[in-house]
Coordinates of C-alpha atoms in Angstrom, one line a residue:
X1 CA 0.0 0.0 0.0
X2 CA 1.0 3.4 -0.8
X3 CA 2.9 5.2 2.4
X4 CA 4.0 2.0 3.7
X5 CA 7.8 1.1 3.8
X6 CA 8.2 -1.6 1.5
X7 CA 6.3 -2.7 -1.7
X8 CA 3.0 -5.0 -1.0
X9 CA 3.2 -8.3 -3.1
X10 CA 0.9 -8.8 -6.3
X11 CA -2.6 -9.1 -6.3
X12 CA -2.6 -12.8 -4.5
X13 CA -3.5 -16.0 -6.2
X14 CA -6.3 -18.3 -5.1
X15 CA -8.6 -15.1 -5.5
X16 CA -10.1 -13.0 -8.2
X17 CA -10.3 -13.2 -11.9
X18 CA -6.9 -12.2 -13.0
X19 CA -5.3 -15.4 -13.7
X20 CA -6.9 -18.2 -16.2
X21 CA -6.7 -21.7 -15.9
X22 CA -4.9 -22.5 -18.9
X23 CA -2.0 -20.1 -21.3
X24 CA -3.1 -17.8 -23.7
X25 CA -2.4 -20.3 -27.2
X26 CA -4.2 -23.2 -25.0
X27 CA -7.2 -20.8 -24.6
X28 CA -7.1 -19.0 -27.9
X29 CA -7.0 -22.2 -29.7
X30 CA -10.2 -23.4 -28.4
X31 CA -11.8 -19.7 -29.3
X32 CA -10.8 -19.9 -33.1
X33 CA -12.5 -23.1 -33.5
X34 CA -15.7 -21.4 -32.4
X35 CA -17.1 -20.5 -35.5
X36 CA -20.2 -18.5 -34.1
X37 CA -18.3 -16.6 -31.5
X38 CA -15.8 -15.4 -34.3
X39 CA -18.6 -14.0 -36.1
X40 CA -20.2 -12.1 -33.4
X41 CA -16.6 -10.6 -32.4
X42 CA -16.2 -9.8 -35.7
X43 CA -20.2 -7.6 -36.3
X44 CA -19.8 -6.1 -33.1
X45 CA -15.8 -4.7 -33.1
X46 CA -16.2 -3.6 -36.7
X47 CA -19.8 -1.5 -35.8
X48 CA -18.1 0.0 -32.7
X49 CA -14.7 1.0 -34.8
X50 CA -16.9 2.8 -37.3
X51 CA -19.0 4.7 -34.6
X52 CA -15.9 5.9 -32.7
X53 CA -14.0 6.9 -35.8
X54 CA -17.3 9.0 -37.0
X55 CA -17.5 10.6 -33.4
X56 CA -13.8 11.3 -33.5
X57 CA -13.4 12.7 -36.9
X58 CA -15.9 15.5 -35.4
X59 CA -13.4 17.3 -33.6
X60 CA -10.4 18.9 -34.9
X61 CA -8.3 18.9 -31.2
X62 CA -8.7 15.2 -30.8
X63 CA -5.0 14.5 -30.9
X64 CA -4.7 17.6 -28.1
X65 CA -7.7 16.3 -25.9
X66 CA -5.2 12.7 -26.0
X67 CA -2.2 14.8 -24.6
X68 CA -4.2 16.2 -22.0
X69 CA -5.2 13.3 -20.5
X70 CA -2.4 11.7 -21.0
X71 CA -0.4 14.7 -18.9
X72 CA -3.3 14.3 -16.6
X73 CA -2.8 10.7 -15.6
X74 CA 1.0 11.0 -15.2
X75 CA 0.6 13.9 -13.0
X76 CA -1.6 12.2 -11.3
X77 CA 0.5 9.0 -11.0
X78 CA 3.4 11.0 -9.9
X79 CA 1.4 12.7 -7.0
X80 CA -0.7 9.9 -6.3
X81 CA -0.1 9.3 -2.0
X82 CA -1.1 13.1 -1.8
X83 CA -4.3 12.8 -3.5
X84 CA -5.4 9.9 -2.2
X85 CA -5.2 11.2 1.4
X86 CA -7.0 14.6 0.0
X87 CA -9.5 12.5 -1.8
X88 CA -9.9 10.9 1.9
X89 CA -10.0 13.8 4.2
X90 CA -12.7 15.2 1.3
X91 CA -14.7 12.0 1.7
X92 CA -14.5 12.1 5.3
X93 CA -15.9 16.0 5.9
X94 CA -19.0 15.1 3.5
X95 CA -20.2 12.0 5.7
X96 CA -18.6 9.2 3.9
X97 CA -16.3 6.1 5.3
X98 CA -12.7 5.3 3.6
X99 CA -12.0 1.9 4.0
X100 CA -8.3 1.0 2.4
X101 CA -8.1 -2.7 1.1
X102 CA -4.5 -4.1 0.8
X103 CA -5.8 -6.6 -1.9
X104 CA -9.0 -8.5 -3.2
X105 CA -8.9 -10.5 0.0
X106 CA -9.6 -7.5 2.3
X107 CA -11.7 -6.0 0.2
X108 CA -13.9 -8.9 -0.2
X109 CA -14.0 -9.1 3.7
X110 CA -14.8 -5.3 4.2
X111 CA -17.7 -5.4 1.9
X112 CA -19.1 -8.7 3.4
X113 CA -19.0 -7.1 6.7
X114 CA -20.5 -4.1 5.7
X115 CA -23.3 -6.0 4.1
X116 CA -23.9 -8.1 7.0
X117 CA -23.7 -5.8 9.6
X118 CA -27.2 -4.1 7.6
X119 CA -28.8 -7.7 8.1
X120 CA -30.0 -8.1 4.1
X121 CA -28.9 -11.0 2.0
X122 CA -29.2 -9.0 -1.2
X123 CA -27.8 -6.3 -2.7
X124 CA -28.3 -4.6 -6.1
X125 CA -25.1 -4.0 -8.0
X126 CA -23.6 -1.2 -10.7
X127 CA -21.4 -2.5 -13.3
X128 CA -18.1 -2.6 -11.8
X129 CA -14.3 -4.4 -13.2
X130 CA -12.9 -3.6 -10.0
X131 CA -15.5 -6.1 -8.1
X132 CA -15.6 -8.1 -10.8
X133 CA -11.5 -8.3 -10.5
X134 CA -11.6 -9.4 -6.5
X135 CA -14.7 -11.8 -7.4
X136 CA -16.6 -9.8 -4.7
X137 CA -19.6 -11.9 -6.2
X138 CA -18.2 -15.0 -5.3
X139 CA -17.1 -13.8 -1.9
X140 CA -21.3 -12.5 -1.1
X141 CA -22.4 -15.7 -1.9
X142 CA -20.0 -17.6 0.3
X143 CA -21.6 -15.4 2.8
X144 CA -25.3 -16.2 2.0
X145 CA -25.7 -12.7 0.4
X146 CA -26.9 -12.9 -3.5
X147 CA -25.3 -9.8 -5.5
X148 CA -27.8 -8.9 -8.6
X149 CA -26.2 -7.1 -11.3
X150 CA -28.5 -4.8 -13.1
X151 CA -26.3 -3.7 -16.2
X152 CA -27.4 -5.9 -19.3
X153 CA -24.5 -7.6 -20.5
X154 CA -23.5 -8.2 -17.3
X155 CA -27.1 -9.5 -16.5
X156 CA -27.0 -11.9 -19.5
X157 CA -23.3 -12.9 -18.3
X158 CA -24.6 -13.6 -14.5
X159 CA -28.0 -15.7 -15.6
X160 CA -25.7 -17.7 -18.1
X161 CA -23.7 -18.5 -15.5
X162 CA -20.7 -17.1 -18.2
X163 CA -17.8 -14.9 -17.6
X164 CA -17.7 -11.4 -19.3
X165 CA -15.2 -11.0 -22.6
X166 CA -15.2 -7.5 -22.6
X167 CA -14.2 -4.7 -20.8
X168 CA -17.5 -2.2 -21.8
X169 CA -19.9 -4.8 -23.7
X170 CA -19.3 -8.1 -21.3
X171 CA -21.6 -10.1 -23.6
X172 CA -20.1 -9.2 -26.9
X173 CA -19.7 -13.0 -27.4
X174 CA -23.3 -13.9 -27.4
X175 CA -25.8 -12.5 -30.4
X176 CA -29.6 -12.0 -29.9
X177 CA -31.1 -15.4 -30.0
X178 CA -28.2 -16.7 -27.3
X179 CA -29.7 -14.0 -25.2
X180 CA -33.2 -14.9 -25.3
X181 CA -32.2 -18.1 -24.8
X182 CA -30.5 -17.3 -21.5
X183 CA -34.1 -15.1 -20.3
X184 CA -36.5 -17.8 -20.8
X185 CA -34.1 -20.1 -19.0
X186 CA -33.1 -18.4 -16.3
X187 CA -35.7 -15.8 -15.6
X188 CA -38.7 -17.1 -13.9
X189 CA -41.0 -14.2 -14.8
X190 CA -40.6 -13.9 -18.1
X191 CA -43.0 -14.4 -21.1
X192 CA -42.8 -17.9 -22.8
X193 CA -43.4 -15.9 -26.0
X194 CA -40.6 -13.7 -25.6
X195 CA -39.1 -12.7 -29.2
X196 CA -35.3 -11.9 -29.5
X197 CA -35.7 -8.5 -31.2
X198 CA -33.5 -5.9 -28.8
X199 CA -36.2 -3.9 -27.4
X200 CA -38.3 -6.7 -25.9
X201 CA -35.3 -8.5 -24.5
X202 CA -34.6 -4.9 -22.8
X203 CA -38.4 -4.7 -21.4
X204 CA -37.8 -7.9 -20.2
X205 CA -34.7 -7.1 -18.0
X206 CA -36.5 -3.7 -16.9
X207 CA -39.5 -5.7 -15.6
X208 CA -36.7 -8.1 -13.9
X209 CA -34.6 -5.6 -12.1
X210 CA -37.6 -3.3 -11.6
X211 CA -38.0 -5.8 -8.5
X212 CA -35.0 -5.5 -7.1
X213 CA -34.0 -2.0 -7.4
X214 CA -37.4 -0.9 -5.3
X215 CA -36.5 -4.0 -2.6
X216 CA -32.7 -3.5 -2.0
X217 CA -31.4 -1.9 0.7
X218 CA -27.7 -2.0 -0.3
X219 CA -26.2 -0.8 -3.5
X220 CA -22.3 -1.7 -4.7
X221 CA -20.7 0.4 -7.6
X222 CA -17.5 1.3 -8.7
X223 CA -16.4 4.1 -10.0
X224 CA -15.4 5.9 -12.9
X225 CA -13.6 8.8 -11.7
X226 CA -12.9 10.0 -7.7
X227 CA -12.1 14.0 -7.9
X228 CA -9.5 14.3 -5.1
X229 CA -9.9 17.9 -4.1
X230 CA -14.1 17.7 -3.5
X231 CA -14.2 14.1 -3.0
X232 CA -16.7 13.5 -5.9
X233 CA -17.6 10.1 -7.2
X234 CA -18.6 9.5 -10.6
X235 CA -20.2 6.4 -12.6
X236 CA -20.6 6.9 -16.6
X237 CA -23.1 4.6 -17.9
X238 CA -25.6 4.0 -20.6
X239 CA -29.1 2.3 -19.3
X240 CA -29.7 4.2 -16.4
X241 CA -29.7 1.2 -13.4
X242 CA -26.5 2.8 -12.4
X243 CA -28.1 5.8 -11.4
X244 CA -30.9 3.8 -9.7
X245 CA -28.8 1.8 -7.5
X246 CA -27.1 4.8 -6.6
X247 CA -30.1 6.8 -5.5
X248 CA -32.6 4.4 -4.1
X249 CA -31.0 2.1 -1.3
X250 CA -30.1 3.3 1.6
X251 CA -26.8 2.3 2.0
X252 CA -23.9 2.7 -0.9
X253 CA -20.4 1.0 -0.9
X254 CA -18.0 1.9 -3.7
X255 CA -15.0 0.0 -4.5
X256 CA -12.7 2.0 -6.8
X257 CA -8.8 1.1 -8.0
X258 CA -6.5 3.2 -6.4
X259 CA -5.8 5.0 -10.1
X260 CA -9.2 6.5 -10.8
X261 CA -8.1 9.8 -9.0
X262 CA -8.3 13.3 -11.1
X263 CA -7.3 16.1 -9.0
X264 CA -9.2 18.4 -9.7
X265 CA -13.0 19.0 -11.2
X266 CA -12.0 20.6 -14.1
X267 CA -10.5 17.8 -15.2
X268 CA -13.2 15.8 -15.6
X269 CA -14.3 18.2 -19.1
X270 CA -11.1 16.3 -20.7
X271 CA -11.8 12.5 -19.8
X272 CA -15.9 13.2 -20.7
X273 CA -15.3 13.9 -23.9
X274 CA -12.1 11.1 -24.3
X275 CA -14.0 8.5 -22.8
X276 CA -17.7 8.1 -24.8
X277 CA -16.1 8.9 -27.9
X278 CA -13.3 6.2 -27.7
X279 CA -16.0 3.6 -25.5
X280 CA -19.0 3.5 -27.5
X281 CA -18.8 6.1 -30.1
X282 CA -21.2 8.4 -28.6
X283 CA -20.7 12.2 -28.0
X284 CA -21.7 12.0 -24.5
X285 CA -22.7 9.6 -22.3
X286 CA -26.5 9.0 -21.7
X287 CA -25.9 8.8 -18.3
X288 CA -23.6 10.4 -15.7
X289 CA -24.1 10.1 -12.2
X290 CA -21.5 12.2 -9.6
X291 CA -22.0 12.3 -6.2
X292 CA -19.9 14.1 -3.2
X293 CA -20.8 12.5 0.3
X294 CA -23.8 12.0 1.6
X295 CA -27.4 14.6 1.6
X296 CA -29.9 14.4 4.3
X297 CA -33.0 13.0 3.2
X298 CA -31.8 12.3 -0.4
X299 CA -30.5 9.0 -2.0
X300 CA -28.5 6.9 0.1
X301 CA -27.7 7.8 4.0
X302 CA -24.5 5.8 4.4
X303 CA -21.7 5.5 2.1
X304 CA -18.8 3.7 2.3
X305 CA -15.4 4.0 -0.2
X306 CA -12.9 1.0 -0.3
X307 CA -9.9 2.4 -1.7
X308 CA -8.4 -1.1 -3.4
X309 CA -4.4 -1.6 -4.1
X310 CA -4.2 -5.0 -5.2
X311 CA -1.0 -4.9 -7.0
X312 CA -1.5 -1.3 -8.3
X313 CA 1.6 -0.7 -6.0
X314 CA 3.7 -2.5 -7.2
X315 CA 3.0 -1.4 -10.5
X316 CA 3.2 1.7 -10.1
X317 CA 6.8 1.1 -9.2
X318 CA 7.4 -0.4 -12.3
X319 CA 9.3 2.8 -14.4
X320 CA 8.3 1.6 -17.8
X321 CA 5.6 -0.7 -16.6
X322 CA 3.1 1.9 -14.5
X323 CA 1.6 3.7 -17.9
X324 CA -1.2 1.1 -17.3
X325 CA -2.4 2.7 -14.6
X326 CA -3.6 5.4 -17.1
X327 CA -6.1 2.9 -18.5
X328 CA -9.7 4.8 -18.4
X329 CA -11.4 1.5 -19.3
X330 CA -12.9 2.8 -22.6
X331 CA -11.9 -0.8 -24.8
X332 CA -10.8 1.2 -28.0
X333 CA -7.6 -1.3 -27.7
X334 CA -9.5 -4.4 -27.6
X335 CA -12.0 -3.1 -30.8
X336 CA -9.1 -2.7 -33.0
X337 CA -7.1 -5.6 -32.0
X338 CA -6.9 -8.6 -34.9
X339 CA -5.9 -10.7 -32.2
X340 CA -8.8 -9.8 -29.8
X341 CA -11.3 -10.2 -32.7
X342 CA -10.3 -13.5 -33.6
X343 CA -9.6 -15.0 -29.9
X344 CA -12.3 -13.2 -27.9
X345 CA -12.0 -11.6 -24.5
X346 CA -11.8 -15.8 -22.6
X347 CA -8.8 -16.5 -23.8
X348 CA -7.0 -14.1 -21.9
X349 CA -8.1 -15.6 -19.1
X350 CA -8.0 -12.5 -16.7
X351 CA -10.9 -10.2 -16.3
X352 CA -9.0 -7.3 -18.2
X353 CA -8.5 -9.3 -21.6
X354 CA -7.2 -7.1 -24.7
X355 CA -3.7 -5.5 -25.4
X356 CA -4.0 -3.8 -22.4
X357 CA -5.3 -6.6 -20.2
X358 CA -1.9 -7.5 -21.7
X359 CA -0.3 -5.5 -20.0
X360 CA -2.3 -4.7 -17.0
X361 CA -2.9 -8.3 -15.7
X362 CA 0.9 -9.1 -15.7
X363 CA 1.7 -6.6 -14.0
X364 CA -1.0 -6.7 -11.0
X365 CA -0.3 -10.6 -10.8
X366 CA 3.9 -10.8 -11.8
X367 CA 4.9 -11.2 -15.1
X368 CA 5.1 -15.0 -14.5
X369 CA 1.5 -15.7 -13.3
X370 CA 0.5 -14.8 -16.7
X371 CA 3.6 -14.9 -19.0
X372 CA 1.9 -16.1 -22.2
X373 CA -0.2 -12.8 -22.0
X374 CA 2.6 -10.6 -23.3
X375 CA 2.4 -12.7 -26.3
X376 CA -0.8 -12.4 -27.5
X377 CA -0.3 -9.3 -29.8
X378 CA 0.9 -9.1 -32.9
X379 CA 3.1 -5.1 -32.2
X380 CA 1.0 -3.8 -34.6
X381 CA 0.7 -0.7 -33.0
X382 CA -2.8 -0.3 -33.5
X383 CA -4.0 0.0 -29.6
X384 CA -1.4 2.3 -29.4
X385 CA -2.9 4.6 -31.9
X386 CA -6.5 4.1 -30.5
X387 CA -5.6 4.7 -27.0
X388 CA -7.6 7.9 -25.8
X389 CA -4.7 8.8 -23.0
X390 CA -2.1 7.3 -25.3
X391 CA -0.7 4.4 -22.9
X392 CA 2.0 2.6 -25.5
X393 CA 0.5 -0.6 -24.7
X394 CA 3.6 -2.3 -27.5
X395 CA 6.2 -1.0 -25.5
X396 CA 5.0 -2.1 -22.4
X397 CA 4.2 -5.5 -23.9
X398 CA 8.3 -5.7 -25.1
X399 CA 9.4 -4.7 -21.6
X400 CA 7.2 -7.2 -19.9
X401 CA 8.6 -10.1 -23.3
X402 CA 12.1 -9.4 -21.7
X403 CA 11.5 -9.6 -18.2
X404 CA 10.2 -13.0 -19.0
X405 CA 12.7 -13.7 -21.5
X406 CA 15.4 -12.9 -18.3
X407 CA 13.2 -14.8 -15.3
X408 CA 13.1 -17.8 -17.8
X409 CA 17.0 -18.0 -18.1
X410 CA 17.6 -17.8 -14.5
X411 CA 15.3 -20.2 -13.9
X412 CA 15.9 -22.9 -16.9
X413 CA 19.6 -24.2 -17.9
X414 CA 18.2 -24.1 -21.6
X415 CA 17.4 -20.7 -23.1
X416 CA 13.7 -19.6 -24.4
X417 CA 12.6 -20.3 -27.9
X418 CA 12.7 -15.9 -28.3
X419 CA 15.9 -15.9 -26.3
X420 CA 17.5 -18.2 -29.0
X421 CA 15.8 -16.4 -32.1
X422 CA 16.6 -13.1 -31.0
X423 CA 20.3 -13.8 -29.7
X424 CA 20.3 -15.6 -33.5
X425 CA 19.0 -12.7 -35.5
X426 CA 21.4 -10.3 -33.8
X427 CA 24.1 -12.5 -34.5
X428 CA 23.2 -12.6 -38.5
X429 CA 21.8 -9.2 -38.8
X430 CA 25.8 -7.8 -37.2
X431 CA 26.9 -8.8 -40.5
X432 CA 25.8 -7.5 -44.7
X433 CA 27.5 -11.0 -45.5
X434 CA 25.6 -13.2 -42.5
X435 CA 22.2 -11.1 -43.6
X436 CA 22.4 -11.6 -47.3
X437 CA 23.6 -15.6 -46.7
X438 CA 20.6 -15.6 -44.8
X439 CA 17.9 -14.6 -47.2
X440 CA 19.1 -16.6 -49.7
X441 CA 18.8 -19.8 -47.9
X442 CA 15.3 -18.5 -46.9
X443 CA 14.4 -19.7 -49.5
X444 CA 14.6 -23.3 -48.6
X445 CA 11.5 -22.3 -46.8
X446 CA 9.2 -22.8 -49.2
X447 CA 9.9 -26.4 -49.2
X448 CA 7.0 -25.8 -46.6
X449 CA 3.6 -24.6 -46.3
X450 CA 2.9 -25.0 -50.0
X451 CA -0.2 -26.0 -49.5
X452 CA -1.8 -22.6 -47.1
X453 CA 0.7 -20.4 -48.0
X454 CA 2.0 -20.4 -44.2
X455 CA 4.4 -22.2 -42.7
X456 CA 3.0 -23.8 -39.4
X457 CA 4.2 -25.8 -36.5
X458 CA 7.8 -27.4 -37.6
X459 CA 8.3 -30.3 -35.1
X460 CA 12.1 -29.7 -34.8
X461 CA 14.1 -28.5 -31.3
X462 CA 13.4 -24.5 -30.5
X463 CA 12.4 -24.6 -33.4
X464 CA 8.6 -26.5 -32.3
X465 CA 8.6 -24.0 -29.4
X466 CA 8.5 -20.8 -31.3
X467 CA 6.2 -22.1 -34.4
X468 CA 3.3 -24.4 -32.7
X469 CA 1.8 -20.5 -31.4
X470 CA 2.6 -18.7 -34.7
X471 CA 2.3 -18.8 -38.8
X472 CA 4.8 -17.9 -40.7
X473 CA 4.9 -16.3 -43.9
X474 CA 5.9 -18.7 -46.7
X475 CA 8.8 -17.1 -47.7
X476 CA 8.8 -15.6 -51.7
X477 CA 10.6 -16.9 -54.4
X478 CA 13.1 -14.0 -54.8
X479 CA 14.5 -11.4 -51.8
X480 CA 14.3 -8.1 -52.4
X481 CA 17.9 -7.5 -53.3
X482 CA 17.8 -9.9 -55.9
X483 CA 14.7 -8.7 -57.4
X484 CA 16.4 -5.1 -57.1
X485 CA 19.2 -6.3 -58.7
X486 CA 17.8 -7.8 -61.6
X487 CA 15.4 -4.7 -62.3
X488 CA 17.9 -2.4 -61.5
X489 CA 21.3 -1.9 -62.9
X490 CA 24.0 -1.0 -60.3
X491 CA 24.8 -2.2 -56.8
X492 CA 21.7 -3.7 -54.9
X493 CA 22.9 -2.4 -51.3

């Protein structure tokens, strides 16, 4: 935790959703052979991209509103002990409770006791990645308390007993007639006759959750944004059941990541028009709820704000690593990633799935919890050029290759597959003799892969371990030298 005199450990295991079961090419391999969930992936990135590149093209200081949040975050990163104990003292003078959770295991047990000291065993819940990363669902029911979420997709997620694939749209795997699939078995007090056009399966979960927003006397959220200098909440959301668990119970507990600080109010006019735009394409959001401690007689009359480290610490110490902690949770990265839209947000494996669940889950965890997940991009750049507070998600991911690449060689005698290519590469690229030998006997590589024009797994030593998780180009005929030199008269180099 910040303030105390040595680092805390990463967010621990045996709790949470940020480690999977199985590596990234174990997982993504079983997503590619899902025909159906490739083509839903594939309708719903490609209609978000074009929204948010029509909102964007709008205005002409786009590439300036970037800068500013991205100056924002790091300033905020740099001062962020102070700000948290203004955002505290703020919280405190307006009649809220600070609670500070090391990681997902006292978190967990903060909210349970919070919940049980009100005596209810239910509580209505806003959409949330921070309780969905401690698994403060699984931790309510283990105490006999049953969390509803009232979001959609995360409503179709919880009745199909599922696990979300995206950051913003948590659902984006399943299409319409999945959906209504998931209503009339799961939802007792729905009509048999329900249809799967959008609007009735919406009327449907309104008539559900109308229930249990008017019963529940306990409402958890996240939060989008804390404002450190009037102690200001904020929730961005499009339905609307955000705002009605955050006005009609009595009692409200927040759990926010330590990162979601902005100092001051003014800055929220930057990350409200970054955040929409880059999220779902919109110009605003339909729905943004902010609220600074607690009114008599109005909404809830007890509020409670766990401030949750978790491994943000320790990444934060992390010099080239802590840009992470500048993620606004918008999903621009994962829209326009070709390896998100073909693997799908489970194969990650950790509730933060995308180039910068990437990033972000290896660092909250240790590189080596989830070392295949620095892997799964193909350095195209594209996040990186998508990213509203321009967080240079490839970078990070080649700082977090190499501290694998190093922890793998003191812990094995033999080197890694990419410690022997790249140690091989720089050894032939040193010299114009080695590099031109080289490409030459490239050729030889066509000798495979005649028949899909890709090379695939070649079951030979190092070798194996480098091709089994990619495709290689089969290479062409003639290398650009010699084509050069044949059209061109004159030395090639």
């Amino acid at each position: 935790m910040l303030g105390m005199p040595t680092l805390p450990p990463p967010a621990p295991r045996g709790v949470g959703h940020l480690r999977g079961d199985e590596s990234f090419p174990a997982a993504a391999r079983h997503a590619l052979a899902d025909t159906q969930l490739r083509a839903n992936l594939g309708h719903a990135t490609r209609t978000i991209r074009a929204k948010r590149a029509s909102v964007v093209a709008e205005l002409p200081d786009w590439e300036e509103l970037r800068e500013a949040g991205r100056q924002l975050k790091v300033h905020t990163m740099a001062h962020l002990p102070d700000y948290l104990e203004q955002l505290e003292a703020a919280v405190t003078a307006r009649g809220g409770v600070v609670h500070w959770a090391r990681d997902a295991d006292e978190a967990n047990r903060i909210v349970v006791d919070l919940v049980k000291a009100k005596g209810v065993d239910e509580v209505v819940k806003v959409k949330s990645m921070a309780t969905q990363e401690i698994a403060l669902n699984e931790a309510l029911e283990a105490a006999g308390v049953s969390a509803w979420e009232t979001d959609l997709a995360e409503l179709i997620v919880q009745l199909g007993h599922d696990r979300p694939s995206h950051i913003l749209v948590p659902a984006i795997h399943r299409n319409r007639s999945e959906i209504r699939r998931i209503f009339l078995d799961e939802m007792g007090d729905v009509d048999p006759d329900l249809t799967d056009e959008p609007a009735v399966l919406a009327g449907a979960a309104r008539l559900h959750l109308r229930r249990k927003f008017l019963s529940a006397e306990v409402a958890i959220s996240g939060a989008n944004y804390a404002i450190a200098e009037t102690g200001t909440i904020g929730v961005v959301e499009s339905e609307g059941n955000g705002r009605m668990c955050l006005t009609l119970p009595k009692t409200l507990i927040t759990v926010m990541g330590i990162e979601k600080l902005v100092p001051r109010y003014t800055d929220l006019e930057v990350f409200l028009q970054l955040l929409p735009r880059s999220s779902t394409g919109e110009r605003m959001n339909p729905y943004t709820s902010m609220w600074t401690g607690l009114t008599p007689d109005d909404g809830p009359q007890e509020f409670h704000l766990v401030l949750l480290d978790n491994g943000r610490t320790q990444v934060l110490a992390d010099a080239e690593g802590r840009d992470a902690l500048n993620c606004i949770r918008c999903s621009a990265c994962l829209n326009v990633c070709p390896v998100y839209e073909r693997a799908g947000g489970h194969a990650y494996g950790s509730v933060y799935p995308g180039p910068i669940g990437a990033i972000l889950s290896p660092l909250l965890t240790g590189v080596e919890d989830n070392a295949s997940l620095p892997f799964a991009s193909s350095l195209c750049g594209a996040c990186y050029d998508a990213c509203p507070v321009k967080i240079n998600i490839p970078e990070i991911l080649v700082h977090l290759r190499a501290r694998h690449t190093e922890t793998y060689a003191e812990e094995h005698r033999a080197p890694s597959a990419e410690a022997v290519a790249m140690r091989t590469l720089s050894y032939v690229m040193r010299s114009p003799l080695r590099w031109t030998l080289a490409l030459r006997s490239g050729r030889f590589g066509r000798l495979l892969g005649r028949r899909r024009g890709t090379i695939g797994e070649v079951p030979l030593p190092v070798v194996k371990q480098w091709t089994e998780t990619r495709d290689l180009a089969r290479p062409p005929q003639q290398t650009f030298r010699d084509w050069w030199a044949d059209t061109h008269s004159g030395d090639p180099s």
